[in-house]
Short mmCIF file of C-alpha atoms in Angstrom, two decimals:
data_model
loop_
_atom_site.label_atom_id
_atom_site.label_comp_id
_atom_site.label_asym_id
_atom_site.label_seq_id
_atom_site.Cartn_x
_atom_site.Cartn_y
_atom_site.Cartn_z
CA MET A 1 -31.94 17.84 -56.54
CA ASN A 2 -28.72 17.05 -54.72
CA LEU A 3 -26.22 15.94 -57.36
CA ARG A 4 -22.68 14.85 -56.64
CA LEU A 5 -20.67 16.01 -59.65
CA LEU A 6 -17.46 14.17 -60.40
CA SER A 7 -14.55 15.33 -62.53
CA THR A 8 -12.91 13.11 -65.14
CA LEU A 9 -10.32 12.05 -62.57
CA HIS A 10 -13.03 11.21 -60.07
CA LEU A 11 -14.91 9.34 -62.79
CA PHE A 12 -11.89 7.12 -63.39
CA PHE A 13 -11.70 6.42 -59.67
CA PHE A 14 -15.44 5.65 -59.57
CA LEU A 15 -15.14 3.15 -62.40
CA PHE A 16 -12.13 1.54 -60.74
CA LEU A 17 -14.18 0.98 -57.59
CA SER A 18 -16.98 -0.46 -59.68
CA VAL A 19 -14.69 -3.13 -61.09
CA VAL A 20 -12.90 -4.18 -57.91
CA GLY A 21 -15.80 -3.77 -55.46
CA TYR A 22 -16.72 -1.01 -53.05
CA GLY A 23 -15.00 -2.32 -49.93
CA GLN A 24 -16.35 -0.32 -47.01
CA GLY A 25 -19.85 1.09 -47.31
CA VAL A 26 -23.15 -0.02 -48.76
CA PRO A 27 -22.69 -1.99 -52.02
CA LYS A 28 -24.25 -0.90 -55.29
CA ILE A 29 -26.29 -3.89 -56.45
CA HIS A 30 -27.43 -3.87 -60.07
CA TRP A 31 -28.18 -7.50 -60.73
CA PHE A 32 -30.20 -10.00 -58.71
CA HIS A 33 -30.28 -13.55 -60.04
CA HIS A 34 -33.45 -15.58 -59.52
CA LEU A 35 -34.02 -19.25 -58.72
CA THR A 36 -37.65 -20.29 -59.16
CA GLN A 37 -39.73 -23.34 -59.99
CA GLU A 38 -39.62 -22.20 -63.62
CA ASN A 39 -35.83 -22.63 -63.74
CA GLY A 40 -35.60 -25.77 -61.65
CA LEU A 41 -36.48 -25.39 -57.97
CA SER A 42 -38.65 -28.15 -56.54
CA GLN A 43 -40.89 -25.64 -54.77
CA GLY A 44 -40.95 -21.90 -53.98
CA ASP A 45 -40.89 -21.83 -50.16
CA ASN A 46 -37.16 -21.84 -49.38
CA ALA A 47 -36.55 -20.97 -45.73
CA PHE A 48 -33.02 -22.36 -45.32
CA VAL A 49 -30.02 -21.77 -47.60
CA SER A 50 -26.63 -23.33 -46.84
CA GLN A 51 -23.23 -23.57 -48.53
CA ASP A 52 -20.85 -26.53 -48.27
CA SER A 53 -17.08 -26.70 -48.71
CA TYR A 54 -17.50 -28.16 -52.21
CA GLY A 55 -19.12 -24.94 -53.42
CA TYR A 56 -22.72 -26.17 -53.60
CA ALA A 57 -25.62 -24.11 -52.33
CA TRP A 58 -28.37 -26.17 -50.70
CA LEU A 59 -31.87 -24.70 -50.69
CA SER A 60 -34.62 -26.18 -48.56
CA SER A 61 -38.23 -26.36 -49.66
CA ALA A 62 -41.58 -27.79 -48.66
CA ASP A 63 -41.04 -30.45 -51.33
CA GLY A 64 -37.48 -31.71 -51.19
CA LEU A 65 -33.97 -30.27 -51.10
CA ASN A 66 -32.30 -28.39 -53.98
CA ARG A 67 -28.55 -28.46 -54.74
CA TYR A 68 -27.30 -25.57 -56.89
CA ASP A 69 -23.83 -25.44 -58.44
CA GLY A 70 -24.04 -21.93 -59.92
CA LYS A 71 -25.67 -23.19 -63.11
CA ASN A 72 -27.78 -26.30 -62.57
CA ILE A 73 -30.19 -27.46 -59.87
CA LYS A 74 -30.43 -31.03 -58.68
CA ILE A 75 -33.50 -32.01 -56.66
CA TYR A 76 -33.53 -34.52 -53.82
CA SER A 77 -37.19 -35.41 -53.46
CA ALA A 78 -39.18 -35.34 -50.25
CA LYS A 79 -39.41 -39.13 -50.57
CA SER A 80 -35.65 -39.37 -50.03
CA LEU A 81 -35.94 -37.05 -47.02
CA SER A 82 -38.40 -39.00 -44.84
CA HIS A 83 -41.35 -37.69 -46.88
CA SER A 84 -41.29 -34.39 -45.01
CA ASP A 85 -40.41 -30.68 -45.21
CA VAL A 86 -36.80 -29.60 -44.67
CA SER A 87 -36.67 -27.77 -41.32
CA SER A 88 -33.05 -26.65 -40.93
CA HIS A 89 -29.85 -25.51 -42.55
CA CYS A 90 -27.32 -28.16 -43.65
CA PHE A 91 -24.36 -28.83 -41.37
CA GLU A 92 -21.15 -30.33 -42.75
CA ALA A 93 -19.16 -33.07 -41.03
CA GLU A 94 -15.37 -33.41 -41.28
CA ASN A 95 -15.71 -36.01 -44.05
CA GLY A 96 -17.89 -33.70 -46.17
CA ASP A 97 -21.20 -35.41 -45.43
CA LEU A 98 -24.16 -33.20 -44.56
CA TRP A 99 -26.63 -33.37 -41.71
CA LEU A 100 -30.01 -31.63 -41.51
CA THR A 101 -33.47 -32.13 -40.11
CA THR A 102 -36.84 -32.53 -41.71
CA TYR A 103 -40.03 -32.16 -39.71
CA ASN A 104 -39.90 -35.78 -38.56
CA ALA A 105 -36.28 -37.02 -38.78
CA ILE A 106 -32.55 -36.39 -38.70
CA ASN A 107 -31.18 -36.74 -42.25
CA HIS A 108 -27.64 -37.76 -43.19
CA TYR A 109 -26.43 -37.03 -46.72
CA ILE A 110 -23.77 -39.59 -47.66
CA ARG A 111 -21.78 -37.67 -50.25
CA ALA A 112 -19.84 -40.64 -51.63
CA GLU A 113 -23.12 -42.41 -52.44
CA ASP A 114 -25.20 -39.29 -53.20
CA ARG A 115 -28.08 -40.43 -51.01
CA PHE A 116 -29.79 -39.79 -47.66
CA GLU A 117 -30.44 -41.96 -44.63
CA GLN A 118 -32.58 -41.14 -41.58
CA PHE A 119 -32.17 -41.30 -37.81
CA TYR A 120 -34.63 -40.53 -35.02
CA LEU A 121 -34.65 -39.23 -31.48
CA LYS A 122 -36.08 -41.44 -28.74
CA GLU A 123 -37.75 -41.00 -25.38
CA GLY A 124 -37.01 -44.30 -23.71
CA ASP A 125 -38.07 -46.91 -26.26
CA THR A 126 -40.46 -44.55 -28.02
CA VAL A 127 -39.41 -42.92 -31.30
CA VAL A 128 -40.02 -39.17 -31.40
CA ASN A 129 -40.80 -38.15 -34.96
CA GLU A 130 -42.23 -34.64 -35.09
CA ASP A 131 -41.14 -30.98 -34.83
CA TYR A 132 -37.38 -31.40 -35.43
CA TYR A 133 -35.23 -28.27 -35.88
CA ALA A 134 -31.40 -28.53 -35.98
CA PHE A 135 -29.51 -25.27 -35.51
CA TYR A 136 -25.95 -25.94 -34.29
CA LEU A 137 -23.14 -28.48 -34.82
CA GLN A 138 -20.32 -28.68 -32.30
CA GLU A 139 -16.78 -29.67 -33.24
CA ASP A 140 -17.18 -32.97 -31.38
CA GLY A 141 -20.10 -33.90 -33.66
CA ASP A 142 -23.00 -33.04 -31.36
CA LEU A 143 -25.87 -31.77 -33.49
CA TRP A 144 -28.27 -29.64 -31.45
CA ILE A 145 -31.94 -30.23 -32.21
CA ARG A 146 -34.95 -28.48 -30.75
CA GLN A 147 -37.85 -30.95 -30.73
CA GLY A 148 -41.46 -30.19 -29.97
CA THR A 149 -43.37 -26.92 -29.57
CA GLY A 150 -44.45 -24.69 -26.72
CA ALA A 151 -43.98 -25.89 -23.16
CA SER A 152 -43.22 -29.44 -24.31
CA SER A 153 -40.22 -28.54 -26.48
CA LYS A 154 -36.78 -29.86 -25.56
CA LEU A 155 -33.19 -29.45 -26.67
CA TYR A 156 -31.34 -32.63 -27.62
CA SER A 157 -27.83 -33.30 -28.81
CA TYR A 158 -27.33 -36.11 -31.29
CA ASN A 159 -23.75 -37.11 -32.03
CA ILE A 160 -23.39 -37.65 -35.78
CA TYR A 161 -20.39 -39.98 -35.28
CA THR A 162 -21.61 -42.22 -32.46
CA GLY A 163 -25.39 -41.84 -32.55
CA GLN A 164 -25.40 -41.01 -28.83
CA GLN A 165 -28.31 -38.83 -27.71
CA LYS A 166 -28.51 -36.46 -24.73
CA THR A 167 -31.21 -34.18 -23.34
CA LEU A 168 -29.80 -30.70 -22.66
CA GLY A 169 -32.90 -29.05 -21.26
CA GLU A 170 -36.06 -27.29 -22.37
CA LEU A 171 -35.97 -24.88 -25.29
CA GLY A 172 -38.83 -22.95 -26.87
CA GLY A 173 -39.11 -21.00 -30.10
CA TYR A 174 -38.98 -21.89 -33.77
CA ARG A 175 -35.64 -20.16 -34.48
CA ALA A 176 -32.43 -20.29 -32.43
CA LYS A 177 -28.94 -18.77 -32.64
CA VAL A 178 -25.93 -19.86 -30.57
CA HIS A 179 -23.36 -17.41 -29.21
CA GLN A 180 -19.93 -18.81 -28.39
CA ASP A 181 -17.37 -17.67 -25.85
CA LYS A 182 -13.77 -16.75 -26.72
CA ASP A 183 -12.79 -20.45 -26.66
CA GLY A 184 -15.55 -21.47 -29.06
CA ALA A 185 -17.77 -23.10 -26.45
CA PRO A 186 -21.51 -22.34 -26.52
CA LYS A 187 -22.33 -19.51 -24.11
CA PHE A 188 -26.01 -18.85 -24.68
CA ILE A 189 -28.87 -19.43 -27.12
CA VAL A 190 -31.22 -16.73 -28.38
CA SER A 191 -34.63 -18.24 -29.16
CA THR A 192 -37.18 -16.34 -31.27
CA LEU A 193 -40.55 -16.99 -32.86
CA LEU A 194 -41.89 -18.05 -29.51
CA ASP A 195 -45.11 -20.00 -29.33
CA GLY A 196 -47.78 -17.55 -28.13
CA GLN A 197 -45.29 -15.12 -26.54
CA ALA A 198 -43.75 -11.80 -27.52
CA GLY A 199 -40.04 -11.10 -27.11
CA LEU A 200 -37.25 -13.67 -26.99
CA ILE A 201 -35.63 -16.15 -24.63
CA ILE A 202 -31.93 -16.26 -23.75
CA SER A 203 -30.78 -19.63 -22.43
CA SER A 204 -27.39 -19.79 -20.72
CA PHE A 205 -25.16 -22.85 -20.39
CA ARG A 206 -22.89 -24.53 -17.93
CA ASP A 207 -21.25 -27.87 -18.77
CA SER A 208 -23.30 -28.00 -22.01
CA ILE A 209 -26.56 -28.07 -20.06
CA ILE A 210 -29.15 -25.27 -20.04
CA ARG A 211 -29.00 -23.75 -16.56
CA GLN A 212 -31.11 -20.64 -16.90
CA ASP A 213 -33.81 -19.26 -19.20
CA THR A 214 -34.53 -15.54 -19.33
CA LEU A 215 -37.67 -14.32 -21.09
CA ILE A 216 -37.14 -10.78 -22.33
CA PRO A 217 -40.39 -9.06 -23.38
CA LEU A 218 -40.33 -6.80 -26.42
CA GLY A 219 -42.55 -3.77 -26.97
CA GLU A 220 -45.08 -2.06 -24.73
CA ASN A 221 -47.48 -4.09 -22.62
CA SER A 222 -50.35 -2.90 -24.80
CA ARG A 223 -48.44 -3.61 -27.99
CA PRO A 224 -46.07 -6.57 -27.65
CA LEU A 225 -43.77 -7.34 -30.58
CA THR A 226 -42.98 -10.73 -32.07
CA ALA A 227 -39.26 -11.47 -32.47
CA TYR A 228 -38.55 -13.34 -35.72
CA ASN A 229 -34.78 -13.73 -36.11
CA ALA A 230 -31.72 -12.39 -34.29
CA TRP A 231 -28.12 -11.54 -35.08
CA ILE A 232 -25.80 -11.67 -32.07
CA GLU A 233 -23.06 -9.02 -32.27
CA ASN A 234 -21.36 -9.75 -28.95
CA ASP A 235 -22.07 -10.79 -25.34
CA THR A 236 -24.30 -7.78 -24.70
CA THR A 237 -25.58 -6.65 -28.12
CA ILE A 238 -28.31 -8.50 -30.04
CA TRP A 239 -30.13 -7.17 -33.10
CA VAL A 240 -33.63 -8.53 -33.60
CA GLY A 241 -36.03 -8.51 -36.52
CA THR A 242 -39.51 -7.88 -35.14
CA SER A 243 -43.11 -7.49 -36.22
CA GLU A 244 -42.64 -3.70 -36.36
CA GLY A 245 -39.05 -3.11 -37.44
CA LEU A 246 -35.48 -3.69 -36.32
CA ALA A 247 -34.78 -3.63 -32.57
CA LEU A 248 -31.59 -3.62 -30.52
CA LEU A 249 -31.31 -5.52 -27.24
CA HIS A 250 -28.69 -4.37 -24.74
CA PHE A 251 -28.26 -7.57 -22.77
CA GLY A 252 -26.70 -6.90 -19.40
CA THR A 253 -27.64 -6.93 -15.75
CA THR A 254 -30.80 -5.05 -16.68
CA PRO A 255 -31.77 -5.81 -20.30
CA ARG A 256 -33.13 -2.84 -22.27
CA TRP A 257 -34.33 -2.25 -25.82
CA SER A 258 -33.67 0.43 -28.41
CA GLY A 259 -36.04 0.91 -31.33
CA PRO A 260 -37.76 -0.53 -33.14
CA TYR A 261 -36.30 1.27 -36.15
CA SER A 262 -39.20 1.05 -38.54
CA GLU A 263 -38.99 3.73 -41.26
CA PHE A 264 -36.95 4.57 -44.32
CA GLU A 265 -37.54 7.87 -46.10
CA GLY A 266 -40.77 8.28 -44.18
CA VAL A 267 -42.21 4.91 -45.22
CA SER A 268 -42.83 2.03 -42.82
CA THR A 269 -40.57 -0.97 -43.23
CA GLY A 270 -43.27 -3.32 -42.01
CA ARG A 271 -41.97 -6.35 -40.20
CA ILE A 272 -38.25 -7.19 -40.32
CA TRP A 273 -38.00 -10.93 -40.68
CA ASP A 274 -34.26 -11.56 -40.78
CA VAL A 275 -31.02 -9.67 -40.24
CA VAL A 276 -27.36 -10.42 -41.07
CA ALA A 277 -24.16 -8.42 -40.67
CA TYR A 278 -22.43 -6.75 -43.62
CA GLU A 279 -18.82 -5.68 -43.10
CA LYS A 280 -18.16 -3.73 -39.91
CA ASP A 281 -20.77 -1.00 -39.81
CA TYR A 282 -23.91 -2.30 -41.50
CA LEU A 283 -26.73 -4.79 -41.17
CA ILE A 284 -28.85 -6.20 -43.99
CA ALA A 285 -32.54 -6.68 -43.21
CA SER A 286 -35.39 -8.39 -45.05
CA SER A 287 -38.52 -6.28 -44.73
CA GLY A 288 -42.22 -6.83 -45.21
CA ASN A 289 -42.86 -3.67 -47.26
CA LEU A 290 -39.65 -2.19 -48.63
CA GLY A 291 -37.64 -5.14 -49.90
CA LEU A 292 -33.97 -5.38 -48.93
CA LEU A 293 -32.68 -2.75 -46.50
CA PHE A 294 -29.20 -1.71 -45.36
CA PHE A 295 -28.93 -0.34 -41.80
CA ASP A 296 -26.13 1.88 -40.47
CA LYS A 297 -25.44 0.63 -36.94
CA GLY A 298 -23.55 3.76 -35.87
CA ASN A 299 -26.22 6.22 -36.96
CA ARG A 300 -29.09 3.85 -36.11
CA GLN A 301 -30.92 4.33 -39.38
CA PHE A 302 -31.75 2.59 -42.65
CA VAL A 303 -29.65 4.07 -45.45
CA LYS A 304 -30.39 2.06 -48.61
CA LYS A 305 -33.15 -0.07 -50.09
CA TYR A 306 -33.45 -2.48 -53.02
CA GLN A 307 -36.91 -3.32 -54.30
CA HIS A 308 -38.85 -5.14 -56.96
CA SER A 309 -39.44 -3.23 -60.20
CA THR A 310 -41.73 -4.43 -62.96
CA LEU A 311 -39.46 -2.60 -65.44
CA ASN A 312 -36.28 -4.32 -64.32
CA PRO A 313 -36.08 -8.13 -64.66
CA HIS A 314 -32.87 -8.09 -62.59
CA SER A 315 -34.48 -6.50 -59.53
CA LEU A 316 -35.81 -8.46 -56.57
CA MET A 317 -38.76 -10.74 -57.27
CA SER A 318 -40.74 -9.32 -54.34
CA ASN A 319 -40.72 -6.55 -51.74
CA LYS A 320 -41.95 -8.98 -49.09
CA LEU A 321 -38.78 -10.85 -48.12
CA HIS A 322 -38.02 -13.53 -45.56
CA GLU A 323 -34.82 -15.44 -44.82
CA LEU A 324 -31.29 -14.15 -45.54
CA PHE A 325 -28.00 -16.03 -45.86
CA LEU A 326 -24.59 -14.46 -46.58
CA ASP A 327 -22.10 -17.12 -47.69
CA ASN A 328 -18.30 -17.28 -47.68
CA GLU A 329 -18.03 -15.71 -51.13
CA ASN A 330 -20.13 -12.68 -50.16
CA ASN A 331 -23.13 -14.01 -52.07
CA LEU A 332 -26.35 -12.83 -50.44
CA TRP A 333 -29.30 -15.26 -50.70
CA ILE A 334 -32.82 -13.93 -50.14
CA SER A 335 -35.96 -16.01 -49.91
CA SER A 336 -39.48 -14.84 -50.75
CA TYR A 337 -42.07 -17.42 -49.72
CA GLY A 338 -43.86 -18.84 -52.71
CA LYS A 339 -41.59 -17.13 -55.23
CA GLY A 340 -38.16 -18.71 -54.78
CA VAL A 341 -34.74 -17.23 -54.04
CA ASP A 342 -32.89 -14.11 -55.21
CA PHE A 343 -29.14 -13.92 -54.96
CA CYS A 344 -26.39 -11.43 -55.75
CA ASN A 345 -22.71 -10.94 -55.03
CA LEU A 346 -22.03 -7.95 -52.78
CA SER A 347 -18.44 -7.64 -53.99
CA LYS A 348 -19.26 -7.26 -57.68
CA THR A 349 -20.88 -4.56 -59.79
CA LYS A 350 -21.67 -4.33 -63.48
CA PHE A 351 -20.44 -0.88 -64.52
CA SER A 352 -17.47 -2.20 -66.49
CA LEU A 353 -19.76 -4.33 -68.66
CA LEU A 354 -22.27 -1.51 -69.01
CA PHE A 355 -19.77 1.00 -70.37
CA GLN A 356 -18.13 -1.54 -72.63
CA LYS A 357 -21.34 -2.79 -74.25
CA THR A 358 -23.47 0.32 -74.31
CA LEU A 359 -21.20 3.30 -74.90
CA ALA A 360 -18.11 2.11 -76.74
CA ASN A 361 -20.03 1.03 -79.84
CA ASN A 362 -21.44 4.55 -80.17
CA SER A 363 -17.99 6.20 -79.91
CA THR A 364 -19.32 8.27 -77.05
CA GLY A 365 -17.00 9.60 -74.34
CA ILE A 366 -17.99 10.36 -70.76
CA ASN A 367 -16.80 13.62 -69.24
CA SER A 368 -18.92 13.84 -66.09
CA ILE A 369 -21.06 11.70 -63.84
CA ALA A 370 -23.57 12.51 -61.11
CA GLN A 371 -25.61 10.40 -58.73
CA THR A 372 -28.95 10.77 -57.00
CA GLN A 373 -30.58 8.30 -54.65
CA ASP A 374 -31.94 6.15 -57.47
CA ASN A 375 -30.12 7.05 -60.71
CA THR A 376 -26.70 7.56 -62.21
CA TRP A 377 -26.50 10.44 -64.73
CA LEU A 378 -23.79 10.66 -67.42
CA GLY A 379 -22.64 13.70 -69.36
CA THR A 380 -21.15 12.79 -72.77
CA THR A 381 -18.73 14.37 -75.21
CA LYS A 382 -21.66 14.69 -77.64
CA ASN A 383 -23.43 17.10 -75.26
CA GLN A 384 -25.88 14.43 -74.17
CA VAL A 385 -27.19 13.48 -70.74
CA LEU A 386 -27.73 9.76 -70.20
CA VAL A 387 -29.49 8.00 -67.34
CA LEU A 388 -28.34 4.47 -66.65
CA ASP A 389 -31.36 2.15 -66.44
CA LEU A 390 -30.54 -1.56 -66.54
CA SER A 391 -34.13 -2.43 -67.37
CA LEU A 392 -33.81 -0.61 -70.70
CA ILE A 393 -30.18 -1.29 -71.58
CA HIS A 394 -29.23 -4.62 -73.13
CA ILE A 395 -26.08 -6.14 -71.68
CA SER A 396 -24.86 -9.68 -71.89
CA GLU A 397 -25.52 -12.10 -69.02
CA PRO A 398 -22.61 -11.83 -66.59
CA THR A 399 -20.81 -14.73 -65.02
CA ARG A 400 -22.79 -15.93 -62.03
CA PRO A 401 -21.29 -15.41 -58.59
CA ARG A 402 -18.75 -18.12 -57.96
CA LEU A 403 -19.64 -20.67 -55.31
CA ILE A 404 -16.41 -21.91 -53.74
#
C-alpha cells in the first residue's frame, strides 16, 4: 500500500488547504447535494442547467422548468412553457429577462411579471413549431436556434429585441457549441449528436452566414463513434465525449484524432457524454460506467473518479451520468436522467467541520495523516488509527454552495 505520511507541520498545511480550497489540482469532493422529485423537482430528466445574474439556477425537465435559489425550488409548469419539453439552456438579456426554447416555441421569461410568453419561427406565412434548440445569444440580441432534424434542419437567428428573423444556413446535430474569435465574433460551430452519422460537423462563418460545413468522421470505418458533446479549447483543439470514451480532435489543415481515452484503473469508462474544463490542466467528464471522472490533459489520462455508494448518502446518485454545467461560483451540476441533479462546490471541502464535530468532543489529537486512493487515515495521540468515512460519521449539514 502506497501511503503518503505527513508530519504534524504537513498536517497543519493539509488542513489549511482543506479550508481555503485546493487551488490547482483535482479537488477533493466529499459532499454531493441532490435535487430530485422527492425534494421538489418537477421531473427527473434535467438536460440543461443554467445560472442567471440574480443567483438562480434554472433546471430544465420534460415537465416544466425549475428555479432553484440554493434552498427552495419553484416550478414553472409545462403549460406556461407552450405545453412542451424545455430544449435549451436559458440565455439572459441585458434587462435580466431570460430566453430559452421548448420543443415547439421560443420562450421569453419576463422577470418583472414572473411569467412566460411565446414566439415562433416562420417560413413565409407558415409557423414552424417543432424541433427548436437554442444554443447561442449574441451581444446584439440574436438568439441562434437550430430547427428541424437531419437534412431538413436549419440555423435561424431570432432577435430578442426586435423580433427580426434570419436564416443563417443549414445545421445538423442535436448539440452545438460556438467558438468565438479574439474579437468575440462567432468563428465556427461544432455540431454533435448527428442524425444517423458518426463524428461531428464543424461549420465556419463569414458575415454571420454559414459558408462551409466539414464532416469529420470519428473512429474506424468498421467501428464509427458517436460524438455526444464537445468542449472547444482553442482554434485547433476540441475535446469530444464519444460512445467509447474521451477523444481529442486536432483541427487543422488535416484533421486528426487522438484517443479515445476509455479506461481508468483498468476499467472501461463506457461512453463519455459531456465534458467541461476545470482550471488549466484538467477536464471533467460524465461517464456511462464510472461516474464523474477528472482527466489530466497533459498526461492524457483519467486521474480521479467519484461514484455512487450505497453506504454514503452524500455520494453521487448514479454512476451513469449525462449533462455537466460548471457555473460562475465553481458549482458543478451533474444530471442523471430519471434521477435528478447532483451538485457540489469544487472550491470547498468539509475537513474543518469533520475535525471539529468528530474529534474535538473526544479530546483526541491527531499526530499523523496518510492518504490512499480512496481513504484518509489518521493516527491519534491515543495510539489509534482512524479511517475517515463520511457515510458513517455524523456531521451537521453544511451551508449549501452559494449561488451568486
